[in-house]
Coordinates of C-alpha atoms in Angstrom, one line a residue:
Chain A
M11 CA 124.2 14.8 -40.1
S12 CA 128.0 14.8 -39.5
T13 CA 130.1 13.5 -37.0
L14 CA 133.1 15.1 -35.0
K15 CA 135.9 12.9 -34.9
V16 CA 138.0 13.5 -31.3
T17 CA 139.5 11.9 -28.7
N18 CA 139.2 14.7 -26.2
L19 CA 137.0 16.8 -25.2
Q20 CA 138.2 20.4 -22.7
H21 CA 137.2 23.2 -21.2
P22 CA 139.0 26.1 -22.0
S23 CA 140.0 26.7 -18.5
A24 CA 140.3 23.0 -17.7
A25 CA 144.5 21.8 -17.3
S26 CA 143.3 18.7 -18.8
A27 CA 140.8 16.9 -20.9
N28 CA 137.2 16.8 -19.4
V29 CA 136.0 13.7 -21.3
T30 CA 138.4 11.3 -23.3
L31 CA 137.4 9.0 -25.8
D32 CA 138.8 5.7 -26.9
S33 CA 138.6 3.5 -30.1
S34 CA 136.3 0.6 -27.8
G35 CA 133.7 3.5 -27.5
N36 CA 134.6 4.4 -23.7
A37 CA 134.1 7.6 -22.4
A38 CA 136.1 8.4 -19.2
F39 CA 135.2 12.0 -17.2
S40 CA 137.7 13.8 -15.3
G41 CA 134.9 15.4 -13.3
G42 CA 131.4 14.3 -11.7
I43 CA 128.3 13.7 -14.0
T44 CA 125.3 16.1 -13.6
G45 CA 121.7 16.3 -14.9
V46 CA 121.5 12.8 -15.9
T47 CA 117.7 11.8 -15.7
S48 CA 118.4 8.1 -17.2
V49 CA 120.8 5.5 -17.9
N50 CA 119.4 3.1 -20.6
G51 CA 115.9 4.6 -20.6
G52 CA 115.7 5.2 -16.4
Q53 CA 117.8 2.9 -14.1
L54 CA 119.6 4.9 -11.8
G55 CA 118.6 2.7 -9.0
A56 CA 116.7 3.5 -5.5
R57 CA 115.0 6.2 -6.6
N58 CA 111.8 5.5 -5.8
A59 CA 110.5 6.0 -1.9
I60 CA 107.3 3.7 -2.8
I61 CA 107.7 0.2 -2.0
N62 CA 105.7 -2.5 -4.6
G63 CA 105.2 0.6 -7.0
A64 CA 104.3 -2.2 -9.9
M65 CA 102.0 -4.2 -7.4
N66 CA 103.8 -7.4 -8.3
V67 CA 104.0 -8.6 -4.5
N68 CA 100.9 -9.8 -3.0
Q69 CA 101.5 -12.4 -0.4
R70 CA 98.3 -12.3 1.0
Q71 CA 96.4 -13.4 -2.2
L72 CA 92.9 -12.1 -0.7
G73 CA 91.1 -12.0 -4.7
T74 CA 88.8 -9.4 -4.0
Q75 CA 87.8 -8.0 -0.8
T76 CA 84.9 -5.3 0.0
V77 CA 86.5 -2.4 2.0
N78 CA 84.6 -2.7 5.1
S79 CA 87.5 -1.3 7.6
T80 CA 90.9 -0.7 7.1
I81 CA 92.5 -3.7 5.1
Y82 CA 95.5 -4.5 3.1
T83 CA 95.6 -6.6 -0.2
T84 CA 98.6 -6.0 -2.4
D85 CA 101.7 -5.7 -0.3
R86 CA 102.1 -2.3 1.2
W87 CA 98.8 -0.9 0.0
Q88 CA 96.1 -0.1 2.5
A89 CA 92.5 1.0 1.7
N90 CA 90.4 2.9 3.8
Q91 CA 86.8 4.0 4.2
T92 CA 84.2 5.8 6.4
A93 CA 81.2 3.6 5.0
A94 CA 81.4 0.4 4.8
G95 CA 80.7 -2.0 1.8
K96 CA 80.9 0.9 -1.1
Y97 CA 84.1 -0.2 -2.7
S98 CA 86.3 -3.5 -3.6
V99 CA 89.6 -3.8 -4.0
G100 CA 92.4 -6.5 -5.6
N101 CA 95.1 -7.1 -7.2
S102 CA 94.7 -7.3 -11.3
T103 CA 96.6 -8.3 -14.3
T104 CA 95.0 -5.7 -16.1
A105 CA 98.2 -4.1 -16.7
P106 CA 100.2 -1.3 -19.1
S107 CA 103.0 -2.4 -21.3
G108 CA 105.6 -3.1 -19.2
F109 CA 103.8 -4.0 -16.4
T110 CA 101.8 -7.2 -15.3
N111 CA 99.9 -6.1 -12.4
S112 CA 98.0 -3.3 -11.0
F113 CA 96.0 -2.2 -7.9
L114 CA 92.3 -2.2 -8.8
A115 CA 89.4 -0.3 -6.7
T116 CA 85.4 -1.2 -8.1
S117 CA 82.8 0.7 -7.0
L118 CA 80.0 -1.4 -5.5
S119 CA 77.1 1.3 -5.6
A120 CA 76.5 4.6 -6.5
Y121 CA 77.1 6.3 -3.3
S122 CA 76.3 9.9 -2.7
V123 CA 79.2 11.1 -0.2
S124 CA 78.5 13.1 2.6
S125 CA 80.6 16.1 4.1
T126 CA 82.9 13.9 6.1
D127 CA 82.8 10.8 4.0
I128 CA 86.1 9.9 2.4
F129 CA 87.2 7.1 0.4
F130 CA 90.9 6.2 0.0
F131 CA 94.0 4.0 -0.8
Q132 CA 97.1 4.7 0.6
Q133 CA 101.2 3.9 1.2
N134 CA 102.6 4.6 4.1
I135 CA 106.2 5.5 3.6
E136 CA 108.5 4.7 6.3
G137 CA 110.4 7.9 7.6
Y138 CA 113.5 6.4 7.1
N139 CA 112.8 5.9 3.4
S140 CA 111.8 9.4 3.0
S141 CA 114.2 11.4 5.3
H142 CA 116.4 12.2 2.6
F143 CA 113.7 14.2 1.2
G144 CA 114.4 16.8 3.9
W145 CA 110.9 17.9 4.6
G146 CA 110.2 20.0 8.0
T147 CA 113.5 21.9 6.8
S148 CA 114.5 24.7 5.1
D149 CA 116.1 22.2 3.0
A150 CA 113.1 20.6 1.9
K151 CA 113.2 19.0 -1.6
S152 CA 110.8 18.6 -4.5
V153 CA 109.7 15.6 -5.1
V154 CA 107.4 14.3 -8.0
L155 CA 104.5 11.5 -7.8
S156 CA 104.0 9.6 -11.0
F157 CA 101.6 6.7 -11.7
Y158 CA 99.8 4.8 -14.5
V159 CA 96.2 5.0 -14.1
R160 CA 93.2 3.8 -15.8
S161 CA 89.5 4.5 -15.0
S162 CA 86.0 3.6 -16.3
L163 CA 85.3 7.5 -15.5
T164 CA 86.8 10.5 -16.6
G165 CA 87.9 13.9 -15.6
T166 CA 89.9 15.4 -12.6
F167 CA 90.7 13.0 -9.9
G168 CA 92.3 13.7 -6.5
G169 CA 94.6 12.3 -3.9
C170 CA 96.8 14.0 -1.1
L171 CA 100.2 13.6 0.6
A172 CA 100.7 14.0 4.5
N173 CA 102.6 13.8 7.4
S174 CA 102.0 11.1 10.4
A175 CA 100.5 13.3 12.6
H176 CA 98.4 14.3 9.5
N177 CA 98.2 17.9 9.9
R178 CA 100.4 18.9 6.8
S179 CA 98.4 18.1 3.5
Y180 CA 99.4 18.7 0.3
P181 CA 96.2 17.7 -2.0
F182 CA 97.0 17.0 -5.8
S183 CA 94.8 16.5 -9.0
Y184 CA 95.5 14.9 -11.9
T185 CA 92.8 14.2 -15.2
I186 CA 92.0 11.1 -17.0
S187 CA 91.1 11.9 -20.5
S188 CA 89.8 8.7 -21.7
A189 CA 87.9 6.2 -20.3
D190 CA 89.6 2.5 -20.1
T191 CA 92.7 3.5 -21.5
W192 CA 95.8 3.5 -19.5
E193 CA 97.8 7.0 -19.1
R194 CA 101.0 7.8 -17.0
V195 CA 100.7 10.8 -14.7
S196 CA 103.0 13.2 -13.1
V197 CA 102.5 15.3 -10.4
A198 CA 105.3 17.7 -9.3
I199 CA 105.1 19.0 -5.5
A200 CA 107.4 21.4 -3.9
G201 CA 108.9 20.2 -0.6
D202 CA 107.1 21.0 2.7
T203 CA 109.9 23.5 4.6
T204 CA 107.6 23.3 7.8
G205 CA 105.6 20.9 10.0
T206 CA 107.0 17.5 11.5
W207 CA 107.6 15.0 9.4
L208 CA 109.2 11.7 10.9
T209 CA 112.6 10.3 9.9
T210 CA 112.1 7.2 12.1
N211 CA 110.6 3.4 11.6
G212 CA 107.2 5.7 11.9
I213 CA 105.0 6.8 9.2
G214 CA 106.9 9.9 7.0
I215 CA 104.6 10.4 4.1
Q216 CA 101.1 9.4 3.5
V217 CA 100.7 9.1 -0.3
I218 CA 96.7 8.8 -0.6
F219 CA 95.0 8.2 -3.4
G220 CA 90.8 9.5 -3.4
L221 CA 88.3 7.8 -4.6
G222 CA 85.7 9.9 -3.3
G223 CA 85.9 12.4 -0.3
G224 CA 83.2 15.0 1.1
S225 CA 83.9 18.9 1.7
T226 CA 85.8 18.5 5.1
R227 CA 87.9 16.0 3.5
S228 CA 89.1 17.6 0.5
G229 CA 91.0 21.1 0.1
T230 CA 92.4 22.9 -2.8
A231 CA 95.1 21.1 -4.7
G232 CA 98.5 22.1 -5.3
S233 CA 99.5 24.0 -1.9
W234 CA 100.7 22.6 1.4
Q235 CA 98.0 23.1 4.0
A236 CA 97.8 23.0 7.9
S237 CA 94.9 20.6 7.9
T238 CA 93.8 17.1 7.8
L239 CA 93.1 16.5 4.0
Y240 CA 92.8 13.2 1.9
T241 CA 91.8 14.6 -1.8
A242 CA 91.5 17.7 -3.9
T243 CA 88.0 19.6 -3.9
G244 CA 86.0 18.6 -7.0
A245 CA 87.8 15.4 -7.6
V246 CA 85.5 12.7 -9.1
S247 CA 84.0 9.9 -6.8
L248 CA 84.5 6.7 -8.0
V249 CA 82.0 5.2 -5.1
G250 CA 79.4 7.8 -7.0
T251 CA 79.1 5.4 -10.0
S252 CA 78.1 2.0 -9.6
G253 CA 80.5 -0.6 -11.4
A254 CA 83.0 2.2 -12.0
T255 CA 86.7 0.9 -12.0
F256 CA 90.2 2.7 -11.1
Y257 CA 93.4 0.8 -12.0
I258 CA 96.5 2.1 -10.9
T259 CA 100.5 0.9 -10.9
G260 CA 103.6 2.3 -11.5
V261 CA 103.8 4.2 -8.6
Q262 CA 106.8 6.1 -7.9
L263 CA 107.7 9.1 -5.8
E264 CA 111.3 10.3 -6.1
A265 CA 113.3 13.3 -5.5
G266 CA 113.9 15.6 -8.3
Q267 CA 112.7 15.5 -11.8
L268 CA 110.3 12.9 -13.3
T269 CA 112.2 9.8 -14.5
P270 CA 110.9 6.4 -16.0
F271 CA 109.8 4.1 -13.5
E272 CA 112.1 2.3 -12.1
H273 CA 111.4 -1.7 -12.2
E274 CA 113.0 -3.8 -9.7
N275 CA 113.2 -7.7 -9.8
Y276 CA 110.8 -9.7 -7.6
T277 CA 113.0 -10.5 -5.3
T278 CA 114.1 -7.2 -4.3
T279 CA 110.6 -5.9 -4.1
L280 CA 109.5 -8.7 -1.9
Q281 CA 112.5 -8.3 0.6
K282 CA 111.3 -4.7 0.9
C283 CA 107.8 -5.8 1.8
L284 CA 109.1 -8.4 3.9
R285 CA 110.5 -6.1 6.6
Y286 CA 106.7 -4.9 7.1
F287 CA 104.2 -8.1 6.4
W288 CA 105.2 -11.8 5.9
R289 CA 103.3 -14.4 5.7
K290 CA 104.2 -18.2 5.3
T291 CA 101.7 -20.4 3.6
R292 CA 101.8 -24.1 3.1
V293 CA 101.4 -25.0 -0.5
S294 CA 103.2 -28.7 -0.1
N295 CA 105.0 -30.7 2.4
Q296 CA 108.3 -29.0 0.7
N297 CA 107.8 -25.7 2.0
S298 CA 105.7 -26.5 5.3
Y299 CA 108.7 -26.7 7.9
L300 CA 109.0 -23.7 10.4
S301 CA 111.7 -24.8 13.3
L302 CA 112.3 -27.3 15.8
G303 CA 110.6 -27.2 19.0
Q304 CA 111.0 -28.3 22.6
G305 CA 108.4 -30.1 24.7
I306 CA 107.3 -27.7 27.7
G307 CA 105.7 -30.7 30.0
T308 CA 102.8 -32.5 28.2
T309 CA 100.9 -29.6 26.9
E310 CA 103.0 -26.9 25.1
V311 CA 105.6 -27.2 22.2
L312 CA 108.2 -23.8 22.3
A313 CA 110.0 -23.0 19.2
T314 CA 112.2 -20.4 18.4
L315 CA 111.3 -18.8 14.8
S316 CA 113.5 -16.0 12.7
Y317 CA 111.6 -13.6 9.8
P318 CA 113.1 -13.5 6.8
V319 CA 114.4 -10.4 7.1
P320 CA 114.2 -8.2 10.3
M321 CA 111.0 -6.3 10.5
R322 CA 110.1 -2.6 10.8
A323 CA 108.7 -3.3 14.7
A324 CA 107.6 -6.2 16.5
P325 CA 105.0 -7.8 14.4
T326 CA 101.6 -8.9 15.3
Y327 CA 100.9 -12.5 15.0
S328 CA 98.0 -14.7 13.4
S329 CA 97.6 -18.1 11.7
S330 CA 94.8 -19.5 9.6
G331 CA 93.4 -21.7 12.1
S332 CA 93.9 -22.7 16.0
T333 CA 95.0 -26.4 14.6
H334 CA 97.5 -25.4 11.7
V335 CA 100.6 -25.1 13.5
A336 CA 101.8 -28.9 14.4
A337 CA 104.6 -30.7 16.2
H338 CA 105.6 -34.0 15.2
A339 CA 108.2 -36.3 16.8
S340 CA 108.1 -40.4 17.2
T341 CA 105.1 -40.0 18.8
D342 CA 102.9 -36.9 17.8
F343 CA 101.9 -33.7 19.6
T344 CA 98.3 -33.3 19.5
Q345 CA 98.0 -29.1 18.6
S346 CA 95.1 -27.3 19.2
G347 CA 96.2 -23.6 20.0
N348 CA 99.4 -21.7 18.5
S349 CA 100.7 -18.1 19.7
V350 CA 104.0 -16.2 20.1
S351 CA 106.0 -15.0 23.2
N352 CA 109.0 -13.0 23.5
T353 CA 108.3 -11.4 20.1
G354 CA 111.5 -9.1 18.8
V355 CA 112.2 -7.5 15.4
D356 CA 113.9 -10.6 14.0
S357 CA 112.9 -13.5 16.0
T358 CA 109.9 -14.8 18.1
G359 CA 109.0 -17.4 20.3
L360 CA 106.3 -19.8 18.7
N361 CA 104.4 -21.4 21.1
I362 CA 101.8 -24.6 20.0
T363 CA 99.8 -25.8 22.5
G364 CA 97.8 -29.3 23.4
S365 CA 98.1 -32.5 24.7
T366 CA 99.9 -35.9 24.5
G367 CA 103.5 -34.4 24.6
A368 CA 106.5 -35.0 26.0
A369 CA 109.1 -32.8 28.1
D370 CA 112.1 -31.9 26.4
R371 CA 111.3 -33.9 23.4
C372 CA 112.5 -32.6 20.2
Y373 CA 109.8 -31.7 17.7
R374 CA 109.8 -31.0 13.7
V375 CA 107.3 -27.8 14.1
F376 CA 105.3 -27.2 10.9
I377 CA 102.2 -25.7 9.2
F378 CA 99.7 -28.5 9.2
G379 CA 97.3 -28.2 6.0
N380 CA 97.9 -27.0 2.7
D381 CA 96.7 -23.3 1.8
N382 CA 97.1 -22.8 5.9
Y383 CA 99.7 -20.3 6.7
I384 CA 101.1 -17.9 9.6
Q385 CA 101.8 -14.5 9.3
F386 CA 103.7 -11.5 10.6
D387 CA 102.4 -8.0 10.5
S388 CA 104.6 -4.8 11.1
E389 CA 102.6 -2.4 8.6
L390 CA 102.6 1.1 8.8
Chain B
M288 CA 93.0 6.8 9.5
D289 CA 93.3 3.1 10.5
E290 CA 90.0 1.6 11.3
M291 CA 89.8 -1.5 13.4
Q292 CA 87.1 -3.6 15.4
I293 CA 88.6 -4.4 18.8
T294 CA 86.2 -6.9 20.4
S295 CA 88.4 -8.4 23.2
A296 CA 91.9 -8.0 24.6
Q297 CA 93.4 -10.1 27.3
Y298 CA 97.2 -10.0 28.6
V299 CA 98.8 -13.7 28.0
L300 CA 101.6 -14.5 30.4
S301 CA 105.0 -16.0 29.3
S302 CA 105.2 -19.7 30.0
L303 CA 109.0 -19.2 30.5
T304 CA 108.9 -16.0 32.8
G305 CA 105.8 -15.9 34.2
Q306 CA 105.2 -12.3 33.5
N307 CA 102.8 -10.5 30.8
D308 CA 104.3 -11.1 27.2
H309 CA 101.8 -10.0 24.7
I310 CA 98.1 -9.2 24.3
K311 CA 95.8 -11.9 22.8
A312 CA 93.6 -9.7 20.9
T313 CA 90.4 -10.3 18.7
I314 CA 90.8 -7.8 15.7
D315 CA 88.7 -7.2 12.8
G316 CA 87.1 -11.1 13.6
V317 CA 90.9 -12.3 13.7
E318 CA 92.6 -13.6 16.7
M319 CA 96.3 -12.1 17.0
S320 CA 99.1 -11.9 19.5
V321 CA 99.9 -8.2 20.0
P322 CA 103.4 -7.2 21.6
F323 CA 104.3 -4.5 23.5
D324 CA 105.8 -2.1 20.9
P325 CA 104.3 1.8 20.7
A326 CA 105.3 1.3 16.9
N327 CA 103.1 -1.7 16.3
R328 CA 99.8 -0.5 14.6
H329 CA 97.8 -3.0 16.5
Y330 CA 99.5 -2.3 20.2
A331 CA 99.1 1.4 19.4
A332 CA 95.6 1.0 18.2
I333 CA 94.6 -1.2 21.6
M334 CA 96.4 1.5 23.7
Q335 CA 94.0 4.5 21.8
A336 CA 91.1 2.4 22.6
V337 CA 91.8 1.8 26.4
A338 CA 92.6 5.5 26.6
D339 CA 89.1 6.1 24.9
G340 CA 87.5 4.1 27.3
Q341 CA 86.1 2.0 24.9
L342 CA 88.3 -1.2 25.8
T343 CA 89.6 -2.8 28.7
I344 CA 92.4 -5.2 29.0
Q345 CA 91.5 -8.3 30.5
E346 CA 94.4 -10.0 33.2
A347 CA 95.9 -13.0 32.0
S348 CA 94.7 -16.1 32.8
E349 CA 97.0 -18.1 35.3

């Protein structure tokens, strides 16, 4: 090993030094830097089109859920099925080095999939966040999908990328070679130059991981196809083995070449998730307040409520119970229902119905009862 | 694929304007207030169910 001691590096045709070095360890570049795949092991910033790829944000705190319809558990991740009760999903603390959480799917029976069956989980990437891929144009960029995965089963697993209309599909496959062992997998995918890919607040790209699929839902891995596919032909069926487990975390979809997973601080990921879903849960008196409200006659209190961040679309409202939003003043309002009105992407009117109210009285509006909640859903 | 079980739907009037403001729907067993936004997946599913003849949205109660 030898050391080259110089202060300037200069191309023969350049008018001045391309790189200037100083005694403090600084390097100054006169032009741009290209081809850098990582800095300090990987943080180039905002590379990942997937939100909550590390599965850290879990506002719903649902625990393990049997998949009987479309359900969301870990923020931004949706589980689906064509036959109810064949697997469960949840957020797990089993994770590879550098991670603390994963998404877990567990088979609940040994189910033989029919030709039209499909079991999968997915994240729908908003068009605003995938528009830079340029899909559907001649400038479509290649991407890399990477993730850490662990299963009690081994073999060739499958998944698919698809557009909003689901008439463009790219089935992919990957191999899990050792049971119950974390492995990092990457799949390179050529950008799609055809098809319609939304660049709006609709679904830009569906990123689908198959857990078992029939022949009509599966396609040959490795190419774009003008059909509705969810997984790769011949992929392992998790739901076919009772008790089989599938963990995944560190999911990343990025343009160009594979880089290390882009870790974010929790607040950054939470802020991104809040665009799609916000649940406010009362865990104590200190975080129960929602807003101030005004008595409308004796049977209604109307308050205004702003969301933490503007949401993707006007959200659907629900609460944990009809008496779980309360309004108190010098004389308490007796609540019996709650709903919203004039809902927009950044705020809503919160209506509490009941009795014993007073017109124009000012009320403190809050969530009544620990562990009760209100939530706003603008998921894709 | 977004499977929802929509078992009821009814327009709700705004107490301020007296006009239809949103839809009160029971979806997957949960009562929800669904705004009239085509980009909202619950609203899109309700409208699809109506178009398919599987659901009727009840008029608002006065």
